[in-house]
């Protein structure tokens, strides 16, 4: 072999090794680390996308929620929208990641749009709304005004608690499609997510009332919402006078006995956070059992579930990326209580989410970060679209992963 050929081979080897260790910029995946997500790159891309969306939202003075069928932005309802807290929450997460005061100002301006909803007693989603926005804001700034908003919201949410049932009422049934179901006191698995507001406000105020309501709701749900395989019903309807279970239904799943994907994620996240505040081993045990159910489902693609694990036409059914994001974030918290038992599962989900299949290209997708979520197929609403809460829980999961493994 002559010197020229020998040098050519050396150069080729060096180039191949260099390519093998470069980061795949199209998919936010680090090829040097067994195709595990590159968190810094994913956060950087998310920041750029959210900055574009924030500029438009600020101009409109509205909260982005999703995308309409015609491809245009669908803004959160200004009188009240259960998703309105997630957009400022995402802005707070980027502030946490960057320490850039521009994001702090954006988050403060966004959440101020719905501050007066803290007095609303006709909806159970005040936890979603105010914990994701003002709760994150208070954790990052110690602004007492933010804490006071949380306290007022917790007071309003507490009015929906019925001691006979032992739960916070989810939906009022005197109007809308809920009035057509024959329910008296419906409680949905989603409501587990609203308990974090109550736990925090008990800590802020020293008043055990909020803590007691949250624990009672969690225990009642633990008793009635789950099947033998640890999958969850969506809706349990109670008799408000006796507390007896009247029916076990779904509103957003494929069938009453099916496992609606996001519902399973809500349960996992909810019992994990309940363990955080109480250290009750029953909550940790339930979270681990729900995690086992989710992780071992066959009807998903690399951790990304179809909208219902029992949907009739799988694999020709829409994915629900929002369910995957909630699951990933919950698994990463659960991971801290279980000696890294769920690290690989969370990594699988996050790595899938960071690919071009699920992460939008910069400037597309109405500047939402992720694609392919589902609101409610039974209501023919928000099918295969971006959703602001998918972006929120994705960012939360990225930050949790970074805090645990990339300090």
mmCIF file of C-alpha atoms in Angstrom:
data_model
loop_
_atom_site.group_PDB
_atom_site.id
_atom_site.type_symbol
_atom_site.label_atom_id
_atom_site.label_comp_id
_atom_site.label_asym_id
_atom_site.label_seq_id
_atom_site.Cartn_x
_atom_site.Cartn_y
_atom_site.Cartn_z
ATOM 1 C CA UNK A 1 0.000 0.000 0.000
ATOM 2 C CA UNK A 2 1.465 3.383 -0.985
ATOM 3 C CA UNK A 3 1.600 6.405 1.325
ATOM 4 C CA UNK A 4 -1.213 8.227 -0.501
ATOM 5 C CA UNK A 5 -3.673 5.341 -0.085
ATOM 6 C CA UNK A 6 -2.637 4.908 3.524
ATOM 7 C CA UNK A 7 -3.316 8.577 4.288
ATOM 8 C CA UNK A 8 -6.678 8.399 2.521
ATOM 9 C CA UNK A 9 -7.774 5.505 4.717
ATOM 10 C CA UNK A 10 -6.704 7.363 7.875
ATOM 11 C CA UNK A 11 -8.654 10.465 6.838
ATOM 12 C CA UNK A 12 -11.739 8.362 6.088
ATOM 13 C CA UNK A 13 -11.580 6.665 9.503
ATOM 14 C CA UNK A 14 -11.269 10.027 11.262
ATOM 15 C CA UNK A 15 -14.239 11.432 9.353
ATOM 16 C CA UNK A 16 -16.405 8.388 10.084
ATOM 17 C CA UNK A 17 -15.597 8.561 13.785
ATOM 18 C CA UNK A 18 -16.326 12.276 13.807
ATOM 19 C CA UNK A 19 -19.735 11.726 12.200
ATOM 20 C CA UNK A 20 -20.549 8.983 14.679
ATOM 21 C CA UNK A 21 -20.052 11.321 17.631
ATOM 22 C CA UNK A 22 -21.872 14.345 16.279
ATOM 23 C CA UNK A 23 -25.294 15.274 17.542
ATOM 24 C CA UNK A 24 -28.189 14.671 15.183
ATOM 25 C CA UNK A 25 -29.470 18.237 14.953
ATOM 26 C CA UNK A 26 -32.624 17.295 13.076
ATOM 27 C CA UNK A 27 -33.943 15.070 15.828
ATOM 28 C CA UNK A 28 -32.400 16.479 19.038
ATOM 29 C CA UNK A 29 -30.835 13.055 19.616
ATOM 30 C CA UNK A 30 -27.222 12.600 20.675
ATOM 31 C CA UNK A 31 -25.770 9.877 18.469
ATOM 32 C CA UNK A 32 -22.739 9.529 20.759
ATOM 33 C CA UNK A 33 -24.942 8.369 23.635
ATOM 34 C CA UNK A 34 -26.905 5.439 22.242
ATOM 35 C CA UNK A 35 -29.468 7.736 20.648
ATOM 36 C CA UNK A 36 -30.530 9.272 23.951
ATOM 37 C CA UNK A 37 -32.113 12.702 23.751
ATOM 38 C CA UNK A 38 -29.852 15.741 23.855
ATOM 39 C CA UNK A 39 -31.734 17.762 26.453
ATOM 40 C CA UNK A 40 -29.897 21.046 25.974
ATOM 41 C CA UNK A 41 -30.536 20.944 22.257
ATOM 42 C CA UNK A 42 -34.210 20.079 22.756
ATOM 43 C CA UNK A 43 -34.615 22.958 25.215
ATOM 44 C CA UNK A 44 -32.853 25.356 22.868
ATOM 45 C CA UNK A 45 -35.159 24.405 20.033
ATOM 46 C CA UNK A 46 -38.192 24.688 22.317
ATOM 47 C CA UNK A 47 -37.117 28.149 23.458
ATOM 48 C CA UNK A 48 -36.842 29.415 19.883
ATOM 49 C CA UNK A 49 -40.244 27.993 18.974
ATOM 50 C CA UNK A 50 -41.922 29.339 22.098
ATOM 51 C CA UNK A 51 -40.365 32.762 21.511
ATOM 52 C CA UNK A 52 -42.059 32.941 18.116
ATOM 53 C CA UNK A 53 -45.382 31.910 19.653
ATOM 54 C CA UNK A 54 -44.975 34.331 22.548
ATOM 55 C CA UNK A 55 -44.483 37.270 20.196
ATOM 56 C CA UNK A 56 -47.771 36.513 18.443
ATOM 57 C CA UNK A 57 -49.622 35.838 21.700
ATOM 58 C CA UNK A 58 -48.405 39.098 23.208
ATOM 59 C CA UNK A 59 -49.581 41.008 20.172
ATOM 60 C CA UNK A 60 -53.028 39.377 20.405
ATOM 61 C CA UNK A 61 -53.064 39.548 24.216
ATOM 62 C CA UNK A 62 -54.334 35.959 24.315
ATOM 63 C CA UNK A 63 -53.289 32.461 25.386
ATOM 64 C CA UNK A 64 -52.498 29.886 22.658
ATOM 65 C CA UNK A 65 -54.349 26.609 23.180
ATOM 66 C CA UNK A 66 -54.245 24.551 19.963
ATOM 67 C CA UNK A 67 -54.819 24.732 16.204
ATOM 68 C CA UNK A 68 -58.210 24.783 14.479
ATOM 69 C CA UNK A 69 -59.214 22.484 11.636
ATOM 70 C CA UNK A 70 -58.407 25.281 9.201
ATOM 71 C CA UNK A 71 -54.853 25.414 10.552
ATOM 72 C CA UNK A 72 -55.266 28.710 12.383
ATOM 73 C CA UNK A 73 -54.497 29.384 16.021
ATOM 74 C CA UNK A 74 -57.197 28.467 18.508
ATOM 75 C CA UNK A 75 -56.908 30.767 21.495
ATOM 76 C CA UNK A 76 -57.953 29.830 25.029
ATOM 77 C CA UNK A 77 -61.445 30.968 25.972
ATOM 78 C CA UNK A 78 -61.070 34.272 27.756
ATOM 79 C CA UNK A 79 -63.945 33.753 30.199
ATOM 80 C CA UNK A 80 -62.279 30.561 31.479
ATOM 81 C CA UNK A 81 -60.282 27.743 29.922
ATOM 82 C CA UNK A 82 -58.829 24.800 31.804
ATOM 83 C CA UNK A 83 -55.715 25.014 29.613
ATOM 84 C CA UNK A 84 -54.957 28.705 30.153
ATOM 85 C CA UNK A 85 -52.228 28.134 32.746
ATOM 86 C CA UNK A 86 -50.022 25.933 30.613
ATOM 87 C CA UNK A 87 -48.718 28.630 28.254
ATOM 88 C CA UNK A 88 -47.348 30.914 31.001
ATOM 89 C CA UNK A 89 -46.181 27.735 32.724
ATOM 90 C CA UNK A 90 -44.082 26.880 29.675
ATOM 91 C CA UNK A 91 -42.687 30.405 29.712
ATOM 92 C CA UNK A 92 -41.731 29.953 33.367
ATOM 93 C CA UNK A 93 -39.945 26.722 32.457
ATOM 94 C CA UNK A 94 -37.892 28.503 29.807
ATOM 95 C CA UNK A 95 -37.091 31.205 32.351
ATOM 96 C CA UNK A 96 -35.916 28.451 34.705
ATOM 97 C CA UNK A 97 -33.762 26.954 31.946
ATOM 98 C CA UNK A 98 -32.233 30.230 30.764
ATOM 99 C CA UNK A 99 -32.465 32.671 33.693
ATOM 100 C CA UNK A 100 -33.380 35.246 31.062
ATOM 101 C CA UNK A 101 -35.640 37.933 32.537
ATOM 102 C CA UNK A 102 -37.370 38.329 29.179
ATOM 103 C CA UNK A 103 -39.120 35.034 29.899
ATOM 104 C CA UNK A 104 -40.043 36.119 33.399
ATOM 105 C CA UNK A 105 -41.739 39.212 31.994
ATOM 106 C CA UNK A 106 -43.535 37.149 29.355
ATOM 107 C CA UNK A 107 -44.840 34.663 31.918
ATOM 108 C CA UNK A 108 -46.047 37.405 34.266
ATOM 109 C CA UNK A 109 -47.896 39.142 31.457
ATOM 110 C CA UNK A 110 -49.514 35.926 30.209
ATOM 111 C CA UNK A 111 -50.791 34.741 33.582
ATOM 112 C CA UNK A 112 -52.148 38.172 34.460
ATOM 113 C CA UNK A 113 -54.710 37.664 31.685
ATOM 114 C CA UNK A 114 -56.657 35.219 33.846
ATOM 115 C CA UNK A 115 -55.779 36.143 37.433
ATOM 116 C CA UNK A 116 -59.405 37.009 38.228
ATOM 117 C CA UNK A 117 -60.373 33.392 37.581
ATOM 118 C CA UNK A 118 -58.995 32.602 41.037
ATOM 119 C CA UNK A 119 -62.474 33.388 42.366
ATOM 120 C CA UNK A 120 -64.223 30.916 40.080
ATOM 121 C CA UNK A 121 -66.068 28.192 41.984
ATOM 122 C CA UNK A 122 -67.869 26.587 39.045
ATOM 123 C CA UNK A 123 -64.875 24.647 37.736
ATOM 124 C CA UNK A 124 -62.562 22.069 39.304
ATOM 125 C CA UNK A 125 -59.541 22.885 37.118
ATOM 126 C CA UNK A 126 -58.213 25.766 39.199
ATOM 127 C CA UNK A 127 -55.315 23.538 40.142
ATOM 128 C CA UNK A 128 -54.354 23.043 36.521
ATOM 129 C CA UNK A 129 -54.735 26.752 35.843
ATOM 130 C CA UNK A 130 -52.965 28.285 38.817
ATOM 131 C CA UNK A 131 -50.396 25.693 39.869
ATOM 132 C CA UNK A 132 -48.890 25.568 36.389
ATOM 133 C CA UNK A 133 -48.696 29.344 36.110
ATOM 134 C CA UNK A 134 -48.598 31.197 39.415
ATOM 135 C CA UNK A 135 -47.275 28.107 41.208
ATOM 136 C CA UNK A 136 -44.225 27.899 38.983
ATOM 137 C CA UNK A 137 -43.862 31.655 39.158
ATOM 138 C CA UNK A 138 -43.855 31.652 42.940
ATOM 139 C CA UNK A 139 -41.348 28.785 43.088
ATOM 140 C CA UNK A 140 -38.958 30.752 40.877
ATOM 141 C CA UNK A 141 -39.429 34.292 42.218
ATOM 142 C CA UNK A 142 -40.861 34.100 45.763
ATOM 143 C CA UNK A 143 -43.272 36.839 44.730
ATOM 144 C CA UNK A 144 -45.808 37.000 47.569
ATOM 145 C CA UNK A 145 -48.500 38.263 45.218
ATOM 146 C CA UNK A 146 -48.256 34.986 43.294
ATOM 147 C CA UNK A 147 -48.640 32.997 46.512
ATOM 148 C CA UNK A 148 -51.747 34.988 47.420
ATOM 149 C CA UNK A 149 -53.305 34.141 44.048
ATOM 150 C CA UNK A 150 -52.666 30.455 44.762
ATOM 151 C CA UNK A 151 -54.302 30.742 48.180
ATOM 152 C CA UNK A 152 -57.405 32.395 46.763
ATOM 153 C CA UNK A 153 -57.661 29.748 44.020
ATOM 154 C CA UNK A 154 -57.399 26.972 46.623
ATOM 155 C CA UNK A 155 -60.233 28.546 48.604
ATOM 156 C CA UNK A 156 -62.397 28.532 45.485
ATOM 157 C CA UNK A 157 -61.490 24.952 44.580
ATOM 158 C CA UNK A 158 -62.259 23.759 48.102
ATOM 159 C CA UNK A 159 -65.894 24.826 47.771
ATOM 160 C CA UNK A 160 -66.393 21.915 45.362
ATOM 161 C CA UNK A 161 -65.493 19.302 47.970
ATOM 162 C CA UNK A 162 -68.347 17.129 49.238
ATOM 163 C CA UNK A 163 -67.572 15.323 52.535
ATOM 164 C CA UNK A 164 -70.330 12.762 51.888
ATOM 165 C CA UNK A 165 -68.557 11.679 48.718
ATOM 166 C CA UNK A 166 -65.034 12.431 49.836
ATOM 167 C CA UNK A 167 -64.168 14.097 46.545
ATOM 168 C CA UNK A 168 -64.017 17.394 44.723
ATOM 169 C CA UNK A 169 -66.769 17.578 42.121
ATOM 170 C CA UNK A 170 -65.399 17.709 38.590
ATOM 171 C CA UNK A 171 -68.226 18.921 36.387
ATOM 172 C CA UNK A 172 -71.435 20.738 37.148
ATOM 173 C CA UNK A 173 -74.287 18.818 35.535
ATOM 174 C CA UNK A 174 -76.911 21.505 35.129
ATOM 175 C CA UNK A 175 -75.840 22.483 31.612
ATOM 176 C CA UNK A 176 -73.898 21.407 28.547
ATOM 177 C CA UNK A 177 -73.135 17.879 27.431
ATOM 178 C CA UNK A 178 -72.525 16.855 31.052
ATOM 179 C CA UNK A 179 -76.224 17.421 31.763
ATOM 180 C CA UNK A 180 -77.113 14.759 29.191
ATOM 181 C CA UNK A 181 -75.315 11.895 30.959
ATOM 182 C CA UNK A 182 -77.573 11.474 33.972
ATOM 183 C CA UNK A 183 -74.724 12.141 36.378
ATOM 184 C CA UNK A 184 -75.178 13.667 39.837
ATOM 185 C CA UNK A 185 -71.629 14.099 41.136
ATOM 186 C CA UNK A 186 -69.049 13.167 38.464
ATOM 187 C CA UNK A 187 -65.404 12.855 39.431
ATOM 188 C CA UNK A 188 -62.777 12.370 36.722
ATOM 189 C CA UNK A 189 -59.296 10.917 37.084
ATOM 190 C CA UNK A 190 -57.940 14.235 35.774
ATOM 191 C CA UNK A 191 -58.943 15.783 39.092
ATOM 192 C CA UNK A 192 -55.947 14.144 40.762
ATOM 193 C CA UNK A 193 -53.865 16.821 39.063
ATOM 194 C CA UNK A 194 -55.699 19.628 40.878
ATOM 195 C CA UNK A 195 -54.623 18.346 44.287
ATOM 196 C CA UNK A 196 -51.141 19.830 44.030
ATOM 197 C CA UNK A 197 -52.593 23.308 44.481
ATOM 198 C CA UNK A 198 -54.226 22.225 47.737
ATOM 199 C CA UNK A 199 -51.117 20.530 49.095
ATOM 200 C CA UNK A 200 -49.015 23.608 48.366
ATOM 201 C CA UNK A 201 -51.471 26.043 49.907
ATOM 202 C CA UNK A 202 -51.571 23.974 53.103
ATOM 203 C CA UNK A 203 -47.795 24.401 53.230
ATOM 204 C CA UNK A 204 -48.034 28.132 52.499
ATOM 205 C CA UNK A 205 -50.693 28.851 55.114
ATOM 206 C CA UNK A 206 -50.268 26.148 57.718
ATOM 207 C CA UNK A 207 -53.991 25.414 57.361
ATOM 208 C CA UNK A 208 -54.494 21.607 57.318
ATOM 209 C CA UNK A 209 -57.916 21.924 55.672
ATOM 210 C CA UNK A 210 -56.541 21.917 52.149
ATOM 211 C CA UNK A 211 -54.255 18.993 52.862
ATOM 212 C CA UNK A 212 -57.136 17.013 54.343
ATOM 213 C CA UNK A 213 -59.338 17.628 51.305
ATOM 214 C CA UNK A 214 -56.574 16.521 48.953
ATOM 215 C CA UNK A 215 -55.852 13.339 50.909
ATOM 216 C CA UNK A 216 -59.531 12.433 51.212
ATOM 217 C CA UNK A 217 -60.028 12.925 47.472
ATOM 218 C CA UNK A 218 -56.954 10.830 46.682
ATOM 219 C CA UNK A 219 -58.107 8.014 48.983
ATOM 220 C CA UNK A 220 -61.628 7.947 47.585
ATOM 221 C CA UNK A 221 -60.255 7.872 44.054
ATOM 222 C CA UNK A 222 -57.849 5.109 45.050
ATOM 223 C CA UNK A 223 -60.770 3.029 46.251
ATOM 224 C CA UNK A 224 -63.141 3.516 43.320
ATOM 225 C CA UNK A 225 -61.373 4.600 40.143
ATOM 226 C CA UNK A 226 -59.130 1.632 39.366
ATOM 227 C CA UNK A 227 -59.623 -1.786 37.830
ATOM 228 C CA UNK A 228 -57.828 -4.952 38.898
ATOM 229 C CA UNK A 229 -55.124 -4.367 36.257
ATOM 230 C CA UNK A 230 -54.518 -0.842 37.650
ATOM 231 C CA UNK A 231 -55.989 0.904 34.644
ATOM 232 C CA UNK A 232 -58.338 3.749 35.470
ATOM 233 C CA UNK A 233 -61.909 4.598 34.650
ATOM 234 C CA UNK A 234 -62.338 8.134 33.421
ATOM 235 C CA UNK A 235 -65.538 9.142 35.269
ATOM 236 C CA UNK A 236 -66.974 7.862 38.537
ATOM 237 C CA UNK A 237 -70.410 9.275 39.295
ATOM 238 C CA UNK A 238 -71.340 9.425 42.975
ATOM 239 C CA UNK A 239 -74.530 9.983 44.894
ATOM 240 C CA UNK A 240 -73.909 13.352 46.575
ATOM 241 C CA UNK A 241 -76.122 12.428 49.522
ATOM 242 C CA UNK A 242 -74.739 8.972 50.364
ATOM 243 C CA UNK A 243 -71.376 8.868 48.605
ATOM 244 C CA UNK A 244 -72.318 5.620 46.852
ATOM 245 C CA UNK A 245 -70.909 4.929 43.386
ATOM 246 C CA UNK A 246 -73.691 5.281 40.809
ATOM 247 C CA UNK A 247 -71.757 4.472 37.612
ATOM 248 C CA UNK A 248 -68.316 4.075 36.068
ATOM 249 C CA UNK A 249 -68.089 5.716 32.671
ATOM 250 C CA UNK A 250 -65.856 7.443 30.169
ATOM 251 C CA UNK A 251 -66.251 10.833 28.530
ATOM 252 C CA UNK A 252 -63.084 11.008 26.449
ATOM 253 C CA UNK A 253 -62.058 7.380 26.096
ATOM 254 C CA UNK A 254 -63.048 4.816 23.487
ATOM 255 C CA UNK A 255 -65.430 2.928 25.807
ATOM 256 C CA UNK A 256 -66.446 2.754 29.442
ATOM 257 C CA UNK A 257 -64.084 -0.178 30.060
ATOM 258 C CA UNK A 258 -61.221 1.059 27.880
ATOM 259 C CA UNK A 259 -57.974 2.644 29.072
ATOM 260 C CA UNK A 260 -57.963 6.230 27.839
ATOM 261 C CA UNK A 261 -54.267 7.010 27.481
ATOM 262 C CA UNK A 262 -54.145 10.488 28.995
ATOM 263 C CA UNK A 263 -56.339 9.332 31.866
ATOM 264 C CA UNK A 264 -53.774 6.710 32.791
ATOM 265 C CA UNK A 265 -51.087 9.414 32.691
ATOM 266 C CA UNK A 266 -53.133 11.710 34.948
ATOM 267 C CA UNK A 267 -53.436 8.918 37.507
ATOM 268 C CA UNK A 268 -49.710 8.159 37.411
ATOM 269 C CA UNK A 269 -48.764 11.792 37.827
ATOM 270 C CA UNK A 270 -51.417 12.392 40.478
ATOM 271 C CA UNK A 271 -50.395 9.600 42.831
ATOM 272 C CA UNK A 272 -46.731 10.394 42.368
ATOM 273 C CA UNK A 273 -47.312 13.991 43.487
ATOM 274 C CA UNK A 274 -49.483 12.770 46.362
ATOM 275 C CA UNK A 275 -46.553 10.685 47.568
ATOM 276 C CA UNK A 276 -44.287 13.739 47.296
ATOM 277 C CA UNK A 277 -46.428 15.672 49.773
ATOM 278 C CA UNK A 278 -47.521 12.888 52.137
ATOM 279 C CA UNK A 279 -44.952 10.082 51.866
ATOM 280 C CA UNK A 280 -47.910 7.683 52.162
ATOM 281 C CA UNK A 281 -46.627 4.331 50.812
ATOM 282 C CA UNK A 282 -50.079 3.521 49.427
ATOM 283 C CA UNK A 283 -49.694 6.357 46.929
ATOM 284 C CA UNK A 284 -46.214 5.241 45.891
ATOM 285 C CA UNK A 285 -47.463 1.704 45.457
ATOM 286 C CA UNK A 286 -50.339 2.838 43.261
ATOM 287 C CA UNK A 287 -48.063 5.043 41.162
ATOM 288 C CA UNK A 288 -45.714 2.108 40.562
ATOM 289 C CA UNK A 289 -48.613 -0.133 39.585
ATOM 290 C CA UNK A 290 -50.004 2.430 37.126
ATOM 291 C CA UNK A 291 -46.507 2.873 35.690
ATOM 292 C CA UNK A 292 -46.273 -0.891 35.179
ATOM 293 C CA UNK A 293 -49.599 -0.888 33.373
ATOM 294 C CA UNK A 294 -48.561 1.946 31.046
ATOM 295 C CA UNK A 295 -45.042 0.743 30.330
ATOM 296 C CA UNK A 296 -46.194 -2.742 29.429
ATOM 297 C CA UNK A 297 -48.889 -1.693 26.977
ATOM 298 C CA UNK A 298 -48.298 -3.031 23.474
ATOM 299 C CA UNK A 299 -50.395 -0.350 21.782
ATOM 300 C CA UNK A 300 -47.753 2.355 21.679
ATOM 301 C CA UNK A 301 -44.743 3.286 19.579
ATOM 302 C CA UNK A 302 -41.506 3.742 21.515
ATOM 303 C CA UNK A 303 -43.438 5.084 24.478
ATOM 304 C CA UNK A 304 -45.886 7.211 22.471
ATOM 305 C CA UNK A 305 -49.414 5.839 23.019
ATOM 306 C CA UNK A 306 -52.411 5.897 20.783
ATOM 307 C CA UNK A 307 -55.162 8.066 22.256
ATOM 308 C CA UNK A 308 -56.745 5.025 23.928
ATOM 309 C CA UNK A 309 -54.902 1.784 24.608
ATOM 310 C CA UNK A 310 -58.018 -0.116 23.533
ATOM 311 C CA UNK A 311 -59.005 2.007 20.532
ATOM 312 C CA UNK A 312 -60.682 -0.130 17.897
ATOM 313 C CA UNK A 313 -58.525 0.555 14.845
ATOM 314 C CA UNK A 314 -54.976 0.504 16.203
ATOM 315 C CA UNK A 315 -52.515 1.057 14.519
ATOM 316 C CA UNK A 316 -54.745 3.289 12.397
ATOM 317 C CA UNK A 317 -55.587 5.563 15.307
ATOM 318 C CA UNK A 318 -54.122 8.962 16.279
ATOM 319 C CA UNK A 319 -51.304 9.142 18.775
ATOM 320 C CA UNK A 320 -51.699 11.270 21.874
ATOM 321 C CA UNK A 321 -48.384 12.984 22.469
ATOM 322 C CA UNK A 322 -49.873 14.853 25.436
ATOM 323 C CA UNK A 323 -50.329 11.538 27.251
ATOM 324 C CA UNK A 324 -46.709 10.643 26.536
ATOM 325 C CA UNK A 325 -45.482 13.976 27.905
ATOM 326 C CA UNK A 326 -47.460 13.677 31.143
ATOM 327 C CA UNK A 327 -46.227 10.093 31.533
ATOM 328 C CA UNK A 328 -42.580 11.024 30.945
ATOM 329 C CA UNK A 329 -42.681 13.826 33.493
ATOM 330 C CA UNK A 330 -44.414 11.625 36.063
ATOM 331 C CA UNK A 331 -41.968 8.766 35.533
ATOM 332 C CA UNK A 332 -39.055 11.100 36.118
ATOM 333 C CA UNK A 333 -40.442 12.185 39.474
ATOM 334 C CA UNK A 334 -41.335 8.590 40.360
ATOM 335 C CA UNK A 335 -37.777 7.718 39.398
ATOM 336 C CA UNK A 336 -36.486 9.799 42.312
ATOM 337 C CA UNK A 337 -38.406 7.612 44.771
ATOM 338 C CA UNK A 338 -37.447 4.266 43.230
ATOM 339 C CA UNK A 339 -33.665 4.260 42.718
ATOM 340 C CA UNK A 340 -33.750 5.142 39.021
ATOM 341 C CA UNK A 341 -36.210 2.357 38.204
ATOM 342 C CA UNK A 342 -37.857 4.370 35.408
ATOM 343 C CA UNK A 343 -34.906 6.174 33.842
ATOM 344 C CA UNK A 344 -34.823 4.041 30.691
ATOM 345 C CA UNK A 345 -38.583 4.296 30.203
ATOM 346 C CA UNK A 346 -38.547 8.085 30.505
ATOM 347 C CA UNK A 347 -35.579 8.311 28.154
ATOM 348 C CA UNK A 348 -37.380 6.213 25.565
ATOM 349 C CA UNK A 349 -40.377 8.551 25.598
ATOM 350 C CA UNK A 350 -38.332 11.759 25.540
ATOM 351 C CA UNK A 351 -36.117 10.467 22.751
ATOM 352 C CA UNK A 352 -39.179 9.643 20.662
ATOM 353 C CA UNK A 353 -40.748 13.038 21.347
ATOM 354 C CA UNK A 354 -37.588 14.801 20.207
ATOM 355 C CA UNK A 355 -37.653 13.250 16.739
ATOM 356 C CA UNK A 356 -38.994 15.042 13.683
ATOM 357 C CA UNK A 357 -42.076 12.843 13.803
ATOM 358 C CA UNK A 358 -43.288 14.562 16.954
ATOM 359 C CA UNK A 359 -41.277 17.795 17.278
ATOM 360 C CA UNK A 360 -42.262 20.557 14.877
ATOM 361 C CA UNK A 361 -39.765 22.363 12.710
ATOM 362 C CA UNK A 362 -39.013 25.909 13.769
ATOM 363 C CA UNK A 363 -41.703 28.334 12.608
ATOM 364 C CA UNK A 364 -44.243 25.639 11.741
ATOM 365 C CA UNK A 365 -47.149 24.130 13.710
ATOM 366 C CA UNK A 366 -48.347 27.599 14.758
ATOM 367 C CA UNK A 367 -45.160 27.626 16.828
ATOM 368 C CA UNK A 368 -46.245 24.869 19.178
ATOM 369 C CA UNK A 369 -43.312 22.654 20.107
ATOM 370 C CA UNK A 370 -44.908 19.244 19.612
ATOM 371 C CA UNK A 371 -47.302 17.664 17.126
ATOM 372 C CA UNK A 372 -49.867 14.839 17.182
ATOM 373 C CA UNK A 373 -51.909 15.207 20.357
ATOM 374 C CA UNK A 374 -55.595 14.502 20.946
ATOM 375 C CA UNK A 375 -58.103 16.431 23.030
ATOM 376 C CA UNK A 376 -61.272 14.350 22.805
ATOM 377 C CA UNK A 377 -62.149 12.028 19.959
ATOM 378 C CA UNK A 378 -65.659 11.254 21.303
ATOM 379 C CA UNK A 379 -66.367 14.985 21.134
ATOM 380 C CA UNK A 380 -64.683 15.261 17.716
ATOM 381 C CA UNK A 381 -62.501 17.943 19.216
ATOM 382 C CA UNK A 382 -58.758 18.621 18.902
ATOM 383 C CA UNK A 383 -57.764 15.514 16.982
ATOM 384 C CA UNK A 384 -54.148 15.133 15.833
ATOM 385 C CA UNK A 385 -53.198 18.699 16.728
ATOM 386 C CA UNK A 386 -50.671 20.449 18.960
ATOM 387 C CA UNK A 387 -51.832 21.205 22.501
ATOM 388 C CA UNK A 388 -50.349 23.693 24.935
ATOM 389 C CA UNK A 389 -50.352 21.168 27.778
ATOM 390 C CA UNK A 390 -48.316 18.684 25.735
ATOM 391 C CA UNK A 391 -45.641 21.367 25.373
ATOM 392 C CA UNK A 392 -45.841 22.180 29.093
ATOM 393 C CA UNK A 393 -45.302 18.635 30.345
ATOM 394 C CA UNK A 394 -42.605 18.045 27.734
ATOM 395 C CA UNK A 395 -40.652 21.030 29.047
ATOM 396 C CA UNK A 396 -41.213 19.906 32.627
ATOM 397 C CA UNK A 397 -39.912 16.451 31.742
ATOM 398 C CA UNK A 398 -36.848 17.867 29.995
ATOM 399 C CA UNK A 399 -36.006 19.980 33.022
ATOM 400 C CA UNK A 400 -36.560 17.097 35.419
ATOM 401 C CA UNK A 401 -34.277 14.903 33.328
ATOM 402 C CA UNK A 402 -31.624 17.602 33.229
ATOM 403 C CA UNK A 403 -31.791 18.110 36.995
ATOM 404 C CA UNK A 404 -31.394 14.393 37.657
ATOM 405 C CA UNK A 405 -28.781 13.414 35.110
ATOM 406 C CA UNK A 406 -27.047 16.474 33.694
ATOM 407 C CA UNK A 407 -26.103 18.502 36.745
#
